mmCIF file of C-alpha atoms in Angstrom:
data_model
loop_
_atom_site.group_PDB
_atom_site.id
_atom_site.type_symbol
_atom_site.label_atom_id
_atom_site.label_comp_id
_atom_site.label_asym_id
_atom_site.label_seq_id
_atom_site.Cartn_x
_atom_site.Cartn_y
_atom_site.Cartn_z
ATOM 1 C CA MET U 8 13.418 4.381 -1.063
ATOM 2 C CA GLY U 9 10.569 6.781 -1.725
ATOM 3 C CA ILE U 10 10.560 10.513 -2.165
ATOM 4 C CA VAL U 11 10.261 11.074 1.598
ATOM 5 C CA GLY U 12 13.450 9.068 2.133
ATOM 6 C CA TYR U 13 15.296 11.316 -0.276
ATOM 7 C CA ILE U 14 13.853 14.391 1.417
ATOM 8 C CA TYR U 15 15.032 12.991 4.772
ATOM 9 C CA ILE U 16 18.549 12.457 3.426
ATOM 10 C CA PHE U 17 18.557 15.961 1.953
ATOM 11 C CA ALA U 18 17.283 17.487 5.227
ATOM 12 C CA PHE U 19 19.812 15.519 7.287
ATOM 13 C CA LEU U 20 22.699 16.524 5.015
ATOM 14 C CA SER U 21 21.479 20.138 5.037
ATOM 15 C CA TRP U 22 21.521 20.060 8.836
ATOM 16 C CA LEU U 23 25.061 18.632 8.859
ATOM 17 C CA VAL U 24 26.316 21.281 6.438
ATOM 18 C CA PHE U 25 24.618 24.067 8.407
ATOM 19 C CA GLU U 26 26.063 22.887 11.733
ATOM 20 C CA GLY U 27 29.474 22.435 10.087
ATOM 21 C CA PHE U 28 29.271 26.016 8.851
ATOM 22 C CA LEU U 29 28.519 27.230 12.397
ATOM 23 C CA ILE U 30 31.442 25.241 13.802
ATOM 24 C CA PHE U 31 33.772 26.626 11.129
ATOM 25 C CA LYS U 32 32.527 30.147 11.820
ATOM 26 C CA ASP U 33 33.283 29.757 15.546
ATOM 27 C CA PHE U 34 36.792 28.414 14.901
ATOM 28 C CA ARG U 35 37.604 31.402 12.695
ATOM 29 C CA ARG U 36 36.516 33.828 15.423
ATOM 30 C CA ASP U 37 38.977 35.022 18.035
ATOM 31 C CA GLN U 38 38.014 33.055 21.158
ATOM 32 C CA LYS U 39 40.705 34.362 23.537
ATOM 33 C CA HIS U 40 38.289 36.213 25.784
ATOM 34 C CA ALA U 41 35.360 33.815 25.528
ATOM 35 C CA LYS U 42 34.442 31.966 28.679
ATOM 36 C CA ASP U 43 31.642 29.484 28.304
ATOM 37 C CA ASN U 44 32.487 27.465 31.447
ATOM 38 C CA GLY U 45 32.462 24.175 29.548
ATOM 39 C CA THR U 46 28.954 24.442 28.103
ATOM 40 C CA LEU U 47 30.123 23.764 24.549
ATOM 41 C CA LYS U 48 31.829 20.530 25.588
ATOM 42 C CA TRP U 49 28.796 19.461 27.624
ATOM 43 C CA LEU U 50 26.375 20.281 24.801
ATOM 44 C CA THR U 51 28.548 18.423 22.274
ATOM 45 C CA PHE U 52 28.674 15.390 24.584
ATOM 46 C CA CYS U 53 24.882 15.416 25.039
ATOM 47 C CA ILE U 54 24.260 15.716 21.289
ATOM 48 C CA ALA U 55 26.610 12.785 20.623
ATOM 49 C CA LEU U 56 24.893 10.798 23.377
ATOM 50 C CA ALA U 57 21.492 11.668 21.917
ATOM 51 C CA PHE U 58 22.485 10.387 18.485
ATOM 52 C CA LEU U 59 24.212 7.256 19.784
ATOM 53 C CA GLY U 60 21.377 6.377 22.132
ATOM 54 C CA GLY U 61 18.622 7.330 19.733
ATOM 55 C CA PHE U 62 20.040 5.312 16.869
ATOM 56 C CA SER U 63 20.880 2.401 19.197
ATOM 57 C CA PHE U 64 17.225 2.140 20.163
ATOM 58 C CA ILE U 65 16.303 2.109 16.493
ATOM 59 C CA ASN U 66 18.588 -0.828 15.808
ATOM 60 C CA TYR U 67 18.353 -2.834 19.029
ATOM 61 C CA ALA U 68 14.941 -2.121 20.554
ATOM 62 C CA LYS U 69 12.637 -3.087 17.748
ATOM 63 C CA GLN U 70 9.755 -3.750 20.181
ATOM 64 C CA TYR U 71 9.487 0.040 20.628
ATOM 65 C CA HIS U 72 9.169 0.662 16.906
ATOM 66 C CA ILE U 73 5.940 2.175 15.648
ATOM 67 C CA ASP U 74 5.230 1.260 12.052
ATOM 68 C CA ASN U 75 3.463 4.447 11.129
ATOM 69 C CA ALA U 76 4.068 6.656 8.118
ATOM 70 C CA TYR U 77 3.237 9.755 10.150
ATOM 71 C CA PHE U 78 6.536 9.444 12.028
ATOM 72 C CA VAL U 79 8.349 9.622 8.707
ATOM 73 C CA TYR U 80 6.585 12.807 7.660
ATOM 74 C CA LEU U 81 6.721 14.299 11.151
ATOM 75 C CA GLY U 82 10.456 13.561 11.358
ATOM 76 C CA VAL U 83 11.202 15.312 8.071
ATOM 77 C CA PHE U 84 8.974 18.257 9.015
ATOM 78 C CA THR U 85 10.648 18.568 12.428
ATOM 79 C CA ILE U 86 14.145 18.555 10.898
ATOM 80 C CA CYS U 87 13.160 21.305 8.468
ATOM 81 C CA LEU U 88 11.408 23.331 11.185
ATOM 82 C CA GLY U 89 14.483 23.051 13.403
ATOM 83 C CA ILE U 90 16.810 24.173 10.613
ATOM 84 C CA PHE U 91 14.493 27.101 9.879
ATOM 85 C CA ILE U 92 14.289 28.257 13.516
ATOM 86 C CA ARG U 93 18.045 27.881 14.097
ATOM 87 C CA GLY U 94 18.828 29.621 10.806
ATOM 88 C CA TRP U 95 16.458 32.462 11.678
ATOM 89 C CA ALA U 96 18.204 32.890 15.044
ATOM 90 C CA VAL U 97 21.644 32.857 13.398
ATOM 91 C CA HIS U 98 20.513 35.364 10.781
ATOM 92 C CA THR U 99 18.962 37.655 13.401
ATOM 93 C CA LEU U 100 22.145 37.761 15.483
ATOM 94 C CA GLY U 101 24.397 38.027 12.448
ATOM 95 C CA ARG U 102 28.066 38.357 13.389
ATOM 96 C CA SER U 103 27.163 38.192 17.081
ATOM 97 C CA PHE U 104 25.988 34.573 16.867
ATOM 98 C CA GLN U 105 28.041 31.973 18.715
ATOM 99 C CA ARG U 106 27.207 28.341 19.379
ATOM 100 C CA VAL U 107 27.465 28.900 23.126
ATOM 101 C CA ILE U 108 25.917 31.579 25.272
ATOM 102 C CA ILE U 109 28.561 34.093 26.273
ATOM 103 C CA THR U 110 27.459 37.353 27.833
ATOM 104 C CA ASN U 111 29.212 40.599 28.526
ATOM 105 C CA LYS U 112 28.259 43.782 30.367
ATOM 106 C CA ASP U 113 27.797 45.882 27.235
ATOM 107 C CA GLN U 114 25.368 43.548 25.557
ATOM 108 C CA ASN U 115 21.689 44.328 25.023
ATOM 109 C CA THR U 116 18.845 41.836 25.066
ATOM 110 C CA ILE U 117 17.704 40.992 21.543
ATOM 111 C CA THR U 118 13.934 41.305 21.142
ATOM 112 C CA VAL U 119 13.474 40.944 17.380
ATOM 113 C CA GLY U 120 13.076 37.937 15.116
ATOM 114 C CA PRO U 121 12.662 34.645 16.952
ATOM 115 C CA PHE U 122 14.065 36.271 20.107
ATOM 116 C CA LYS U 123 10.787 38.166 20.354
ATOM 117 C CA TYR U 124 9.124 34.847 21.262
ATOM 118 C CA LEU U 125 11.924 32.723 22.783
ATOM 119 C CA ARG U 126 15.064 33.447 24.756
ATOM 120 C CA HIS U 127 17.147 30.714 23.067
ATOM 121 C CA PRO U 128 15.581 29.890 19.680
ATOM 122 C CA SER U 129 18.855 28.494 18.371
ATOM 123 C CA TYR U 130 18.770 25.732 20.979
ATOM 124 C CA LEU U 131 15.126 25.002 20.154
ATOM 125 C CA GLY U 132 16.061 24.657 16.475
ATOM 126 C CA LEU U 133 18.909 22.298 17.354
ATOM 127 C CA PHE U 134 16.614 20.266 19.619
ATOM 128 C CA LEU U 135 13.905 19.952 16.937
ATOM 129 C CA SER U 136 16.382 18.974 14.216
ATOM 130 C CA VAL U 137 17.981 16.187 16.254
ATOM 131 C CA ILE U 138 14.581 14.908 17.448
ATOM 132 C CA GLY U 139 13.412 14.875 13.828
ATOM 133 C CA ILE U 140 16.492 13.003 12.642
ATOM 134 C CA VAL U 141 15.909 10.241 15.201
ATOM 135 C CA GLY U 142 12.104 10.505 15.117
ATOM 136 C CA PHE U 143 11.996 9.770 11.399
ATOM 137 C CA TRP U 144 12.720 6.131 12.214
ATOM 138 C CA GLY U 145 9.581 5.803 14.366
ATOM 139 C CA ASN U 146 11.101 4.376 17.541
ATOM 140 C CA TYR U 147 9.527 6.121 20.508
ATOM 141 C CA ALA U 148 12.141 4.829 22.971
ATOM 142 C CA GLY U 149 14.850 6.374 20.778
ATOM 143 C CA ILE U 150 12.933 9.648 20.595
ATOM 144 C CA LEU U 151 12.492 9.731 24.375
ATOM 145 C CA PHE U 152 16.159 8.936 25.013
ATOM 146 C CA THR U 153 17.231 11.582 22.515
ATOM 147 C CA ALA U 154 14.966 14.211 24.070
ATOM 148 C CA ILE U 155 16.253 13.498 27.585
ATOM 149 C CA ALA U 156 19.904 13.595 26.482
ATOM 150 C CA LEU U 157 19.367 16.870 24.629
ATOM 151 C CA LEU U 158 17.486 18.475 27.509
ATOM 152 C CA CYS U 159 20.381 17.590 29.813
ATOM 153 C CA GLY U 160 22.696 19.460 27.440
ATOM 154 C CA ILE U 161 20.493 22.451 26.809
#
């Protein structure tokens, strides 16, 4: 395994730790009044489906594999870009960040940081990270399946 493989493992583990931190942060928060109408469950299902389907294509649909080193580098870059964008969104919202979109009447629209350019940069960061994790393996059918599953959830 070359240096890029180690960077991929580091980026993937960093993503897992970061997402685990966000999950832990949400569980510690008082969720009695939060109503997300099932979006968290749906998003979790679509992410799991994206990983299962994406990695299944890698293992079982070898005819769709592209043997190109650029996918390796692009995958690692996309994971890191996704972590950066999601982290920037989390940092910008601070204590107000939640993994699901929950609105209330008193809330203002955030127009600083990544929210100056996108309405939901956290979801974009999540999307890019998962696409990069699957895309690293260079199977375009897996990337397409992953993208569709994620877009259904987001």
